[in-house]
Short mmCIF file of C-alpha atoms in Angstrom, two decimals:
data_model
loop_
_atom_site.label_atom_id
_atom_site.label_comp_id
_atom_site.label_asym_id
_atom_site.label_seq_id
_atom_site.Cartn_x
_atom_site.Cartn_y
_atom_site.Cartn_z
CA MET A 1 0.00 0.00 0.00
CA LYS A 2 1.37 3.41 -0.91
CA ASP A 3 2.28 5.84 1.86
CA GLY A 4 0.21 8.97 2.42
CA VAL A 5 -3.00 10.14 0.82
CA ASN A 6 -3.57 9.72 -2.92
CA GLY A 7 -4.69 13.33 -3.41
CA VAL A 8 -5.70 13.06 -7.07
CA ALA A 9 -7.75 9.91 -6.52
CA LEU A 10 -9.34 11.46 -3.44
CA GLY A 11 -10.24 14.62 -5.37
CA VAL A 12 -11.90 12.70 -8.21
CA CYS A 13 -13.76 10.50 -5.72
CA ILE A 14 -15.02 13.56 -3.82
CA PHE A 15 -16.19 15.15 -7.09
CA PHE A 16 -18.41 12.17 -7.92
CA PHE A 17 -19.59 11.90 -4.32
CA VAL A 18 -20.70 15.53 -4.33
CA ALA A 19 -22.40 15.02 -7.72
CA VAL A 20 -24.48 12.06 -6.52
CA THR A 21 -25.28 13.91 -3.28
CA VAL A 22 -26.79 16.75 -5.30
CA LEU A 23 -28.72 14.20 -7.37
CA GLY A 24 -29.94 12.56 -4.18
CA PHE A 25 -31.50 15.76 -2.89
CA LEU A 26 -32.84 16.79 -6.31
CA ALA A 27 -34.60 13.42 -6.52
CA ALA A 28 -37.22 14.75 -4.07
CA ARG A 29 -38.47 16.95 -6.94
CA TRP A 30 -38.26 14.24 -9.58
CA ARG A 31 -41.74 12.96 -10.48
CA ARG A 32 -43.02 14.66 -7.35
CA ALA A 33 -46.41 13.38 -6.22
CA GLU A 34 -49.29 15.52 -4.98
CA ASN A 35 -49.17 13.66 -1.65
CA ALA A 36 -45.57 12.82 -0.72
CA LEU A 37 -46.62 11.60 2.74
CA HIS A 38 -47.64 8.18 1.53
CA LEU A 39 -45.54 5.03 1.74
CA ASP A 40 -46.26 4.27 -1.91
CA GLU A 41 -44.48 7.52 -2.76
CA TRP A 42 -41.57 7.62 -0.28
CA GLY A 43 -40.97 3.88 -0.03
CA LEU A 44 -41.86 2.72 -3.56
CA GLY A 45 -41.25 5.79 -5.71
CA GLY A 46 -44.95 6.06 -6.53
CA ARG A 47 -44.90 2.57 -8.12
CA SER A 48 -44.10 4.47 -11.32
CA PHE A 49 -40.72 3.28 -12.62
CA GLY A 50 -40.53 1.92 -16.16
CA THR A 51 -38.14 -0.65 -17.65
CA TRP A 52 -35.20 1.73 -18.04
CA ILE A 53 -35.26 3.02 -14.45
CA THR A 54 -36.15 -0.36 -12.95
CA TRP A 55 -33.22 -2.00 -14.73
CA PHE A 56 -30.75 0.43 -13.19
CA LEU A 57 -32.50 0.34 -9.81
CA LEU A 58 -32.43 -3.47 -9.63
CA GLY A 59 -28.84 -3.50 -10.86
CA GLY A 60 -27.89 -0.92 -8.25
CA ASP A 61 -29.81 -2.97 -5.72
CA LEU A 62 -28.20 -6.34 -6.44
CA TYR A 63 -24.69 -5.41 -7.61
CA THR A 64 -23.30 -3.60 -4.61
CA ALA A 65 -19.96 -2.33 -3.34
CA TYR A 66 -19.69 -5.62 -1.50
CA THR A 67 -20.08 -7.44 -4.82
CA PHE A 68 -17.39 -5.23 -6.34
CA VAL A 69 -15.01 -5.97 -3.47
CA ALA A 70 -15.96 -9.43 -2.20
CA VAL A 71 -16.50 -11.48 -5.39
CA PRO A 72 -12.98 -10.90 -6.76
CA ALA A 73 -11.68 -11.12 -3.17
CA ALA A 74 -13.13 -14.64 -2.97
CA ILE A 75 -11.33 -15.53 -6.21
CA TYR A 76 -8.17 -13.92 -4.83
CA GLY A 77 -8.40 -15.94 -1.63
CA ALA A 78 -9.58 -19.38 -2.78
CA GLY A 79 -9.81 -19.52 -6.56
CA ALA A 80 -12.54 -21.00 -8.71
CA SER A 81 -15.00 -21.57 -5.85
CA GLY A 82 -15.56 -17.80 -5.78
CA PHE A 83 -17.13 -18.01 -9.24
CA PHE A 84 -20.33 -19.48 -7.75
CA ALA A 85 -21.77 -15.95 -7.95
CA VAL A 86 -21.73 -16.10 -11.76
CA PRO A 87 -23.92 -19.21 -12.31
CA TYR A 88 -26.32 -18.22 -9.55
CA THR A 89 -27.01 -14.88 -11.22
CA ILE A 90 -27.74 -16.82 -14.40
CA ILE A 91 -30.01 -19.36 -12.70
CA VAL A 92 -31.96 -16.68 -10.84
CA TYR A 93 -33.65 -14.94 -13.78
CA PRO A 94 -35.65 -17.91 -15.14
CA LEU A 95 -36.76 -18.56 -11.55
CA VAL A 96 -37.92 -15.02 -10.85
CA PHE A 97 -39.60 -14.77 -14.26
CA LEU A 98 -42.09 -17.32 -12.89
CA PHE A 99 -43.04 -15.61 -9.64
CA LEU A 100 -42.12 -11.90 -9.62
CA PRO A 101 -44.86 -10.85 -12.10
CA ARG A 102 -47.39 -12.65 -9.89
CA LEU A 103 -46.06 -10.85 -6.81
CA TRP A 104 -46.27 -7.51 -8.60
CA SER A 105 -49.86 -8.12 -9.77
CA VAL A 106 -51.27 -9.16 -6.42
CA SER A 107 -49.37 -6.37 -4.62
CA HIS A 108 -50.63 -3.78 -7.09
CA LYS A 109 -54.20 -5.04 -6.71
CA HIS A 110 -54.20 -4.95 -2.89
CA GLY A 111 -51.72 -2.14 -2.21
CA TYR A 112 -49.09 -4.40 -0.64
CA VAL A 113 -45.82 -2.61 0.10
CA THR A 114 -43.80 -5.61 1.36
CA SER A 115 -43.77 -9.36 0.83
CA SER A 116 -44.98 -9.72 4.43
CA ASP A 117 -48.07 -7.69 3.48
CA PHE A 118 -48.78 -10.35 0.88
CA ILE A 119 -48.26 -13.20 3.37
CA ARG A 120 -50.66 -11.60 5.85
CA GLY A 121 -53.28 -11.18 3.14
CA ARG A 122 -52.77 -14.61 1.58
CA PHE A 123 -52.70 -16.70 4.75
CA GLY A 124 -54.60 -14.44 7.17
CA SER A 125 -51.78 -14.80 9.68
CA LYS A 126 -50.12 -11.88 11.47
CA SER A 127 -47.72 -14.21 13.26
CA LEU A 128 -46.42 -15.62 9.97
CA SER A 129 -46.25 -12.12 8.50
CA VAL A 130 -44.27 -10.79 11.48
CA ALA A 131 -41.91 -13.77 11.34
CA MET A 132 -41.16 -13.07 7.68
CA ALA A 133 -40.74 -9.34 8.37
CA LEU A 134 -38.28 -9.92 11.22
CA THR A 135 -36.35 -12.34 9.02
CA GLY A 136 -36.07 -9.69 6.32
CA ILE A 137 -34.94 -7.00 8.75
CA ILE A 138 -32.24 -9.04 10.49
CA ALA A 139 -30.97 -10.37 7.16
CA THR A 140 -30.77 -6.84 5.72
CA MET A 141 -28.91 -5.17 8.60
CA PRO A 142 -25.50 -6.85 8.04
CA TYR A 143 -25.95 -6.35 4.29
CA ILE A 144 -26.13 -2.59 4.88
CA ALA A 145 -23.10 -2.83 7.17
CA LEU A 146 -21.12 -4.51 4.40
CA GLN A 147 -21.76 -1.57 2.09
CA LEU A 148 -20.03 0.62 4.66
CA VAL A 149 -17.21 -1.95 4.81
CA GLY A 150 -16.82 -1.45 1.05
CA ILE A 151 -16.47 2.30 1.53
CA GLN A 152 -13.94 1.71 4.31
CA ALA A 153 -11.83 -0.48 2.02
CA VAL A 154 -11.60 2.36 -0.50
CA LEU A 155 -10.77 4.90 2.21
CA ASP A 156 -8.06 2.63 3.65
CA VAL A 157 -6.33 2.24 0.28
CA MET A 158 -6.55 5.99 -0.43
CA GLY A 159 -4.89 6.63 2.93
CA VAL A 160 -7.78 8.70 4.24
CA GLY A 161 -8.34 8.81 8.00
CA GLY A 162 -4.86 7.78 9.11
CA GLY A 163 -3.61 4.53 10.57
CA ASP A 164 -4.79 2.38 13.43
CA SER A 165 -3.08 4.67 15.95
CA THR A 166 -5.11 7.68 14.79
CA ASN A 167 -7.87 9.04 17.00
CA TRP A 168 -11.01 7.00 16.26
CA PHE A 169 -13.07 10.07 15.39
CA VAL A 170 -10.53 11.36 12.87
CA LYS A 171 -10.04 7.87 11.43
CA ASP A 172 -13.74 7.27 10.89
CA LEU A 173 -14.74 10.85 10.03
CA PRO A 174 -14.92 10.26 6.23
CA LEU A 175 -17.22 7.28 6.78
CA LEU A 176 -19.34 9.31 9.21
CA ILE A 177 -19.69 12.10 6.64
CA ALA A 178 -20.69 9.64 3.89
CA PHE A 179 -23.21 8.06 6.26
CA GLY A 180 -24.67 11.43 7.23
CA VAL A 181 -25.16 12.50 3.63
CA LEU A 182 -26.71 9.12 2.73
CA ALA A 183 -29.11 9.36 5.67
CA ALA A 184 -30.11 12.93 4.77
CA TYR A 185 -31.01 12.42 1.13
CA THR A 186 -32.69 9.06 1.78
CA TYR A 187 -34.86 10.69 4.44
CA SER A 188 -35.70 13.55 2.08
CA SER A 189 -36.19 11.74 -1.24
CA GLY A 190 -37.00 8.12 -0.37
CA LEU A 191 -36.60 5.52 -3.13
CA ARG A 192 -36.33 8.20 -5.82
CA ALA A 193 -32.81 9.08 -4.59
CA PRO A 194 -31.17 5.67 -5.19
CA ALA A 195 -33.17 5.28 -8.41
CA LEU A 196 -31.66 8.48 -9.77
CA ILE A 197 -28.13 7.82 -8.47
CA ALA A 198 -28.16 4.25 -9.84
CA PHE A 199 -27.65 5.64 -13.36
CA VAL A 200 -24.35 7.22 -12.31
CA LYS A 201 -23.30 4.21 -10.27
CA ASP A 202 -23.84 1.64 -13.03
CA ALA A 203 -22.26 3.83 -15.71
CA LEU A 204 -19.12 4.18 -13.58
CA ILE A 205 -18.96 0.46 -12.83
CA TYR A 206 -19.32 -0.53 -16.48
CA ILE A 207 -16.62 1.96 -17.50
CA VAL A 208 -14.20 0.78 -14.79
CA ILE A 209 -14.67 -2.92 -15.57
CA ALA A 210 -14.39 -2.37 -19.33
CA VAL A 211 -11.11 -0.51 -18.86
CA ALA A 212 -9.80 -2.92 -16.20
CA ILE A 213 -10.42 -6.08 -18.23
CA ILE A 214 -8.37 -4.67 -21.13
CA TYR A 215 -5.80 -2.40 -19.50
CA ILE A 216 -4.70 -4.51 -16.50
CA PRO A 217 -3.99 -7.72 -18.50
CA TYR A 218 -1.99 -5.59 -20.93
CA LYS A 219 0.10 -4.27 -18.02
CA LEU A 220 0.55 -7.76 -16.53
CA GLY A 221 1.65 -9.52 -19.74
CA GLY A 222 -1.66 -11.00 -20.88
CA PHE A 223 -4.09 -13.58 -19.54
CA ASP A 224 -1.64 -16.47 -19.99
CA ALA A 225 0.74 -14.86 -17.53
CA ILE A 226 -2.11 -14.00 -15.14
CA PHE A 227 -3.46 -17.57 -15.04
CA ASP A 228 0.03 -19.08 -14.71
CA LYS A 229 0.83 -16.90 -11.70
CA ALA A 230 -2.58 -17.54 -10.14
CA ASP A 231 -2.24 -21.31 -10.60
CA ALA A 232 1.18 -21.27 -8.96
CA ALA A 233 -0.10 -19.19 -6.04
CA TYR A 234 -3.05 -21.49 -5.42
CA LYS A 235 -0.78 -24.54 -5.22
CA VAL A 236 1.21 -23.08 -2.33
CA THR A 237 0.33 -24.85 0.92
CA ASN A 238 -1.44 -22.78 3.54
CA PRO A 239 0.45 -23.35 6.86
CA ALA A 240 -2.75 -22.88 8.87
CA THR A 241 -4.64 -25.67 7.08
CA GLY A 242 -1.89 -27.82 5.59
CA LYS A 243 -3.75 -27.67 2.27
CA PRO A 244 -3.27 -25.68 -0.94
CA ARG A 245 -4.55 -22.13 -0.82
CA GLY A 246 -7.13 -22.81 -3.54
CA SER A 247 -7.53 -24.03 -7.09
CA LEU A 248 -7.82 -22.53 -10.54
CA VAL A 249 -10.56 -25.06 -11.39
CA THR A 250 -13.14 -26.41 -8.96
CA GLY A 251 -12.23 -29.96 -7.91
CA PRO A 252 -14.65 -32.92 -7.62
CA GLN A 253 -14.70 -32.66 -3.84
CA ALA A 254 -16.09 -29.12 -4.00
CA GLN A 255 -18.73 -29.61 -6.69
CA TRP A 256 -21.68 -30.30 -4.37
CA ALA A 257 -20.85 -27.26 -2.25
CA TYR A 258 -20.45 -25.12 -5.37
CA ALA A 259 -23.71 -26.26 -6.98
CA THR A 260 -25.87 -26.08 -3.84
CA LEU A 261 -24.49 -22.65 -2.92
CA ALA A 262 -25.25 -21.34 -6.40
CA LEU A 263 -28.78 -22.80 -6.39
CA GLY A 264 -29.59 -21.68 -2.85
CA SER A 265 -28.28 -18.17 -3.48
CA ALA A 266 -30.35 -17.92 -6.67
CA MET A 267 -33.51 -18.96 -4.81
CA ALA A 268 -32.95 -16.33 -2.11
CA LEU A 269 -31.67 -13.33 -4.08
CA PHE A 270 -34.96 -11.73 -5.12
CA LEU A 271 -36.64 -12.40 -1.78
CA TYR A 272 -34.39 -9.95 0.06
CA PRO A 273 -36.53 -6.97 1.13
CA HIS A 274 -34.56 -4.52 -1.03
CA SER A 275 -35.12 -6.69 -4.12
CA VAL A 276 -38.86 -6.84 -3.44
CA THR A 277 -38.95 -3.07 -2.91
CA ALA A 278 -37.30 -2.43 -6.28
CA VAL A 279 -39.69 -4.86 -7.99
CA LEU A 280 -42.83 -3.33 -6.46
CA SER A 281 -41.69 0.16 -7.49
CA SER A 282 -42.19 -0.83 -11.14
CA ARG A 283 -45.24 0.55 -12.89
CA SER A 284 -46.39 -2.63 -14.65
CA ARG A 285 -46.22 -6.40 -14.74
CA ASN A 286 -44.61 -6.18 -18.17
CA THR A 287 -41.81 -4.04 -16.73
CA ILE A 288 -40.85 -6.93 -14.46
CA ARG A 289 -40.94 -9.48 -17.27
CA ARG A 290 -38.82 -7.31 -19.51
CA ASN A 291 -36.29 -6.79 -16.75
CA THR A 292 -35.84 -10.50 -16.13
CA THR A 293 -34.80 -10.82 -19.79
CA ILE A 294 -32.26 -7.98 -19.80
CA LEU A 295 -30.85 -8.12 -16.25
CA PRO A 296 -28.55 -11.06 -17.21
CA LEU A 297 -26.35 -8.39 -18.83
CA TYR A 298 -25.17 -7.74 -15.28
CA SER A 299 -24.04 -11.37 -15.07
CA LEU A 300 -21.61 -10.71 -17.90
CA MET A 301 -20.26 -7.78 -15.90
CA LEU A 302 -19.99 -9.99 -12.81
CA GLY A 303 -17.95 -12.61 -14.67
CA LEU A 304 -15.50 -9.96 -15.82
CA LEU A 305 -15.41 -8.50 -12.32
CA ALA A 306 -14.50 -11.88 -10.82
CA MET A 307 -11.47 -12.06 -13.12
CA LEU A 308 -9.94 -9.16 -11.20
CA GLY A 309 -9.19 -11.61 -8.38
CA PHE A 310 -6.72 -13.46 -10.63
CA MET A 311 -5.19 -10.15 -11.67
CA ALA A 312 -4.64 -9.14 -8.04
CA ILE A 313 -2.67 -12.34 -7.50
CA ALA A 314 -0.61 -11.78 -10.64
CA ASP A 315 0.18 -8.23 -9.51
CA GLY A 316 1.37 -9.53 -6.15
CA VAL A 317 -1.19 -7.52 -4.18
CA GLY A 318 -0.78 -8.27 -0.48
CA LYS A 319 2.04 -10.77 -1.11
CA GLY A 320 4.22 -11.21 1.93
CA VAL A 321 2.00 -9.01 4.14
CA LYS A 322 1.10 -11.01 7.22
CA GLY A 323 -2.63 -11.05 7.90
CA TYR A 324 -3.42 -9.18 4.70
CA ASN A 325 -7.14 -8.44 4.31
CA ALA A 326 -8.34 -9.86 0.98
CA GLN A 327 -11.15 -7.27 0.94
CA LEU A 328 -8.50 -4.66 0.12
CA ALA A 329 -7.14 -6.61 -2.86
CA ILE A 330 -9.21 -4.96 -5.60
CA PRO A 331 -8.96 -1.36 -4.37
CA GLN A 332 -5.20 -1.92 -4.01
CA LEU A 333 -4.99 -3.44 -7.50
CA PHE A 334 -6.69 -0.36 -8.93
CA GLU A 335 -4.27 1.97 -7.15
CA ASN A 336 -1.28 -0.07 -8.34
CA MET A 337 -2.40 -0.33 -11.97
CA PHE A 338 -4.31 2.82 -12.88
CA PRO A 339 -3.22 6.45 -13.17
CA SER A 340 -4.31 8.36 -10.08
CA TRP A 341 -7.19 10.14 -11.82
CA PHE A 342 -8.73 6.88 -13.04
CA THR A 343 -8.09 5.26 -9.65
CA GLY A 344 -10.37 7.98 -8.32
CA VAL A 345 -13.04 7.02 -10.85
CA ALA A 346 -12.75 3.36 -9.82
CA PHE A 347 -12.94 4.23 -6.13
CA ALA A 348 -15.96 6.45 -6.79
CA ALA A 349 -17.66 3.52 -8.53
CA ILE A 350 -17.15 1.35 -5.44
CA ALA A 351 -18.23 4.07 -3.00
CA ILE A 352 -21.35 5.01 -4.96
CA GLY A 353 -21.95 1.28 -5.41
CA ALA A 354 -22.30 1.22 -1.62
CA LEU A 355 -24.57 4.23 -1.28
CA VAL A 356 -27.27 3.08 -3.72
CA PRO A 357 -27.98 -0.37 -2.22
CA ALA A 358 -27.54 0.90 1.36
CA ALA A 359 -30.29 3.45 0.69
CA ILE A 360 -32.64 0.87 -0.84
CA MET A 361 -31.93 -1.64 1.93
CA SER A 362 -32.64 0.87 4.70
CA ILE A 363 -35.90 1.89 2.99
CA ALA A 364 -36.93 -1.77 2.57
CA ALA A 365 -36.19 -2.60 6.22
CA ALA A 366 -38.10 0.50 7.32
CA ASN A 367 -41.09 -0.48 5.18
CA LEU A 368 -41.14 -3.93 6.79
CA PHE A 369 -41.07 -2.49 10.29
CA THR A 370 -43.73 0.12 9.55
CA ARG A 371 -46.19 -2.09 7.70
CA ASN A 372 -45.78 -5.42 9.47
CA ILE A 373 -44.75 -4.54 13.02
CA TYR A 374 -45.83 -0.93 13.74
CA LYS A 375 -49.13 -1.02 11.81
CA ASP A 376 -50.04 -4.66 12.46
CA LEU A 377 -49.05 -4.87 16.12
CA ILE A 378 -48.74 -1.35 17.56
CA LYS A 379 -51.05 1.08 15.72
CA PRO A 380 -53.49 -0.66 13.38
CA ASP A 381 -55.26 2.62 12.59
CA ALA A 382 -52.09 4.41 11.44
CA THR A 383 -52.71 6.83 8.59
CA PRO A 384 -50.57 6.81 5.41
CA ALA A 385 -48.87 9.98 6.62
CA GLN A 386 -48.03 8.38 9.97
CA GLU A 387 -46.70 5.29 8.22
CA THR A 388 -44.42 7.42 6.07
CA LYS A 389 -43.08 9.39 9.04
CA VAL A 390 -42.36 6.21 10.99
CA SER A 391 -40.67 4.63 7.99
CA LYS A 392 -38.43 7.67 7.53
CA VAL A 393 -37.32 7.57 11.16
CA VAL A 394 -36.76 3.81 11.12
CA SER A 395 -34.64 4.12 7.96
CA LEU A 396 -32.33 6.39 9.96
CA VAL A 397 -32.26 3.98 12.90
CA VAL A 398 -31.36 1.10 10.59
CA LYS A 399 -28.46 3.07 9.13
CA VAL A 400 -27.21 4.05 12.57
CA GLY A 401 -27.35 0.40 13.63
CA ALA A 402 -25.33 -0.64 10.58
CA LEU A 403 -22.79 2.12 11.24
CA VAL A 404 -22.36 1.11 14.89
CA PHE A 405 -21.99 -2.50 13.75
CA VAL A 406 -19.17 -1.58 11.37
CA LEU A 407 -17.33 0.76 13.74
CA SER A 408 -17.52 -1.45 16.83
CA MET A 409 -17.02 -4.98 15.48
CA ASP A 410 -14.47 -6.90 13.48
CA LYS A 411 -15.29 -6.79 9.76
CA THR A 412 -15.37 -10.60 9.53
CA VAL A 413 -18.35 -10.55 11.90
CA ALA A 414 -20.31 -8.47 9.38
CA ILE A 415 -19.38 -10.89 6.61
CA ASN A 416 -20.42 -13.88 8.71
CA PHE A 417 -23.79 -12.35 9.46
CA GLN A 418 -24.31 -11.52 5.80
CA LEU A 419 -23.73 -15.19 4.98
CA LEU A 420 -26.26 -16.04 7.68
CA GLY A 421 -28.64 -13.57 6.06
CA GLY A 422 -28.70 -15.66 2.89
CA ILE A 423 -29.53 -18.78 4.92
CA TRP A 424 -32.33 -16.94 6.72
CA ILE A 425 -33.88 -15.36 3.62
CA LEU A 426 -34.02 -18.76 1.93
CA GLN A 427 -36.40 -19.89 4.68
CA THR A 428 -39.03 -17.41 3.44
CA VAL A 429 -39.33 -19.18 0.07
CA PRO A 430 -42.13 -21.66 1.02
CA ALA A 431 -44.38 -18.88 2.34
CA VAL A 432 -43.72 -16.22 -0.31
CA VAL A 433 -43.13 -18.22 -3.49
CA GLY A 434 -45.34 -21.11 -2.43
CA GLY A 435 -48.11 -18.69 -1.53
CA LEU A 436 -47.98 -17.08 -4.96
CA PHE A 437 -48.98 -20.36 -6.60
CA THR A 438 -51.06 -22.26 -4.04
CA ARG A 439 -53.12 -21.82 -0.88
CA TRP A 440 -52.61 -25.47 0.06
CA PHE A 441 -49.99 -24.87 2.76
CA HIS A 442 -51.41 -24.31 6.23
CA ARG A 443 -50.22 -21.14 7.96
CA TRP A 444 -49.11 -23.04 11.10
CA GLY A 445 -47.22 -25.57 9.01
CA LEU A 446 -45.38 -22.75 7.22
CA LEU A 447 -44.56 -21.07 10.53
CA ALA A 448 -43.21 -24.30 12.03
CA GLY A 449 -41.19 -25.06 8.91
CA TRP A 450 -39.73 -21.53 8.96
CA ALA A 451 -38.74 -21.88 12.63
CA ALA A 452 -37.10 -25.26 12.02
CA GLY A 453 -35.18 -24.01 8.98
CA MET A 454 -34.01 -20.89 10.83
CA ALA A 455 -32.89 -22.88 13.88
CA TYR A 456 -31.11 -25.60 11.90
CA GLY A 457 -29.41 -23.14 9.54
CA THR A 458 -28.18 -20.90 12.34
CA TRP A 459 -26.98 -23.85 14.44
CA LYS A 460 -25.06 -25.49 11.59
CA ALA A 461 -23.51 -22.16 10.55
CA TYR A 462 -22.45 -21.58 14.17
CA GLN A 463 -20.66 -24.93 14.18
CA GLN A 464 -18.47 -24.10 11.18
CA SER A 465 -14.91 -23.05 11.96
CA SER A 466 -11.97 -21.77 9.96
CA PRO A 467 -8.27 -21.17 10.66
CA THR A 468 -9.12 -17.66 11.84
CA GLN A 469 -12.41 -18.14 13.73
CA SER A 470 -14.13 -20.72 15.89
CA HIS A 471 -17.71 -20.14 14.75
CA PHE A 472 -19.53 -19.00 11.61
CA GLY A 473 -16.44 -19.86 9.61
CA GLY A 474 -18.32 -20.91 6.47
CA SER A 475 -21.69 -21.60 4.89
CA SER A 476 -21.23 -25.28 3.94
CA ALA A 477 -21.56 -28.48 5.98
CA ASP A 478 -22.18 -32.19 5.40
CA ILE A 479 -25.62 -32.87 3.94
CA PRO A 480 -27.41 -35.42 6.18
CA GLY A 481 -27.99 -38.73 4.41
CA ILE A 482 -25.76 -37.85 1.47
CA GLY A 483 -22.42 -37.21 3.12
CA GLU A 484 -21.40 -34.54 0.63
CA LEU A 485 -20.47 -30.99 1.57
CA GLY A 486 -23.35 -28.65 0.69
CA TYR A 487 -24.82 -25.22 1.32
CA ILE A 488 -26.37 -25.06 4.78
CA GLY A 489 -29.17 -22.76 3.61
CA LEU A 490 -30.42 -25.26 1.03
CA THR A 491 -30.35 -28.13 3.54
CA ALA A 492 -32.30 -25.97 6.00
CA PHE A 493 -34.77 -25.12 3.21
CA VAL A 494 -35.40 -28.84 2.53
CA LEU A 495 -36.07 -29.36 6.25
CA ASN A 496 -38.31 -26.29 6.24
CA ILE A 497 -40.52 -27.29 3.33
CA GLY A 498 -40.58 -30.97 4.36
CA LEU A 499 -41.91 -30.08 7.80
CA ALA A 500 -44.38 -27.60 6.30
CA VAL A 501 -45.79 -30.32 4.01
CA VAL A 502 -46.11 -32.92 6.80
CA LEU A 503 -47.74 -30.51 9.25
CA THR A 504 -50.08 -29.18 6.56
CA LEU A 505 -51.31 -32.73 5.92
CA VAL A 506 -51.83 -33.28 9.65
CA LEU A 507 -53.48 -29.91 10.28
CA ARG A 508 -55.83 -30.27 7.34
CA ALA A 509 -56.71 -33.79 8.45
CA VAL A 510 -57.75 -32.54 11.90
CA LYS A 511 -59.45 -29.49 10.32
CA ALA A 512 -57.35 -26.94 12.20
CA PRO A 513 -58.62 -23.37 11.66
CA ASP A 514 -57.10 -21.75 8.61
CA GLY A 515 -56.72 -18.06 7.94
CA VAL A 516 -58.84 -16.04 5.54
CA ASP A 517 -57.38 -15.50 2.09
CA GLU A 518 -58.17 -11.96 0.95
CA THR A 519 -56.81 -12.57 -2.56
CA ALA A 520 -58.51 -14.12 -5.59
CA ARG A 521 -57.02 -16.24 -8.38
CA ALA A 522 -57.36 -13.42 -10.92
CA ASP A 523 -55.33 -11.07 -8.69
CA TYR A 524 -52.10 -12.91 -9.58
CA THR A 525 -52.32 -12.26 -13.28
CA VAL A 526 -54.03 -8.88 -13.35
CA GLU A 527 -52.24 -6.58 -15.74
CA PRO A 528 -53.42 -2.97 -15.51
CA ALA A 529 -53.03 -0.98 -18.69
CA GLU A 530 -49.53 0.41 -18.89
CA VAL A 531 -49.80 4.09 -19.75
CA GLU A 532 -47.09 5.26 -22.09
CA GLU A 533 -46.67 9.00 -22.10
CA PRO A 534 -44.49 10.30 -24.96
CA GLY A 535 -41.86 12.66 -23.67
CA GLU A 536 -42.26 11.48 -20.09
CA PRO A 537 -39.40 13.12 -18.17
CA GLY A 538 -36.65 10.66 -17.43
CA ILE A 539 -33.24 11.28 -15.99
CA ALA A 540 -32.03 14.85 -16.45
CA GLY A 541 -34.92 15.54 -18.83
CA VAL A 542 -34.13 12.62 -21.14
CA PRO A 543 -37.33 10.74 -22.09
CA GLU A 544 -37.52 7.05 -21.39
CA PRO A 545 -37.04 4.85 -24.43
CA ALA A 546 -40.10 3.56 -26.24
CA GLY A 547 -41.66 0.59 -24.51
CA ALA A 548 -40.14 1.46 -21.15
#
């Protein structure tokens, strides 16, 4: 790591940060509604986004600073196993094409703001709805924290804030400023802020990756040299484990873990609260279907992004530094390879790539609390204006919680809890996805299955160790009855749905009371007329493309 502050890179990064901050506050005036004090407006952007905006919003939602830093860091640390993120983002789109349009239709028909709203309406069960809401909130919190970790990685490499001996306030001041600005424009503009900023974020990321995938291999002697150096590095024995560091190609012993992790991650991805929020902000069912066909373009970007992990090895990033943090590998690679001005562009892409999803995640968590805990359990007669005010305050509380988490705990703890978040979110699949297609499951069976899956998944994750930690050291364990190493979340999901099926059979046999379903079959395919308005104002006055 270079000594001192990279002034040029810092200046460029600050320029883009100020630009997106201005956009964030201007977003409050963008497509302004007559009644801004309504959760549909603040929390879902008026349910008015077309294909063009939704594509950037979902991309900004799913491809975060953590993705930018952690995916190539996984390749850097272990090799081919880190590529699981690429197939799972390919698998996910055919899956969500089946159920997301149904979720949009029924939510539009009944005014649902969260997936827990749908569960309450479908199964007539507040307890099941609250369970799903709490799952979404606790799974989202560490995800927000990891966005701040991504910003910290950039600040560390730029030399901003001083070393470990620096006063804590001075060291963390840049992160505190970024957090304060994020909190302010999210509170003011709601979902419109990240929707507007996502255009800048994705443009920067595409530019940086396009340049990196051409320029860095040229500097390092081509891909042959990169793969040769990476292969040699992976074969070196790790003293802590007595095994090779990793592998350039996934071996037979890791194939079950690789496949189950990819499948389980694909099943969970669009059930995260921030994903649902972005989907429900779309103005039509067709918008969702179109997006599932064009979002795979991001998977191409992700594959290229993962290749940066090999390049970091070839460049010798972190080589010989005891206890080197792999999360710094990509920011350090950029600083080593690029001119200072373009390093600033790359760092801005990562930092803004943290702000967009952190804003959406905090809004989504606030919506869950407001609709499914505050309104359902505390103040059932809350007005739309009261809901919006509560959601705004809770979005701030969620951000503060994430900030405290990052500043007070070891960063690996945040990563471990994010891995747990994937396991937890996967346990909502039977209720949400199952409920979109059938009313056969009994609400008590779904609740029991959820509890069993959550307990098993958390317990097995707690048992996993690594050379650096005693618990939560990984997300894979032996699959009972098969003996192969597999993703804990998928095993917990099988237990979850198996128990839900058995208990549903028993409960229906004894005629246990079932909840009232407020939805009708036609609600899941309703497709309101999509109004196309020529010259509709888009970003910076640019009209949305035809068919958007």
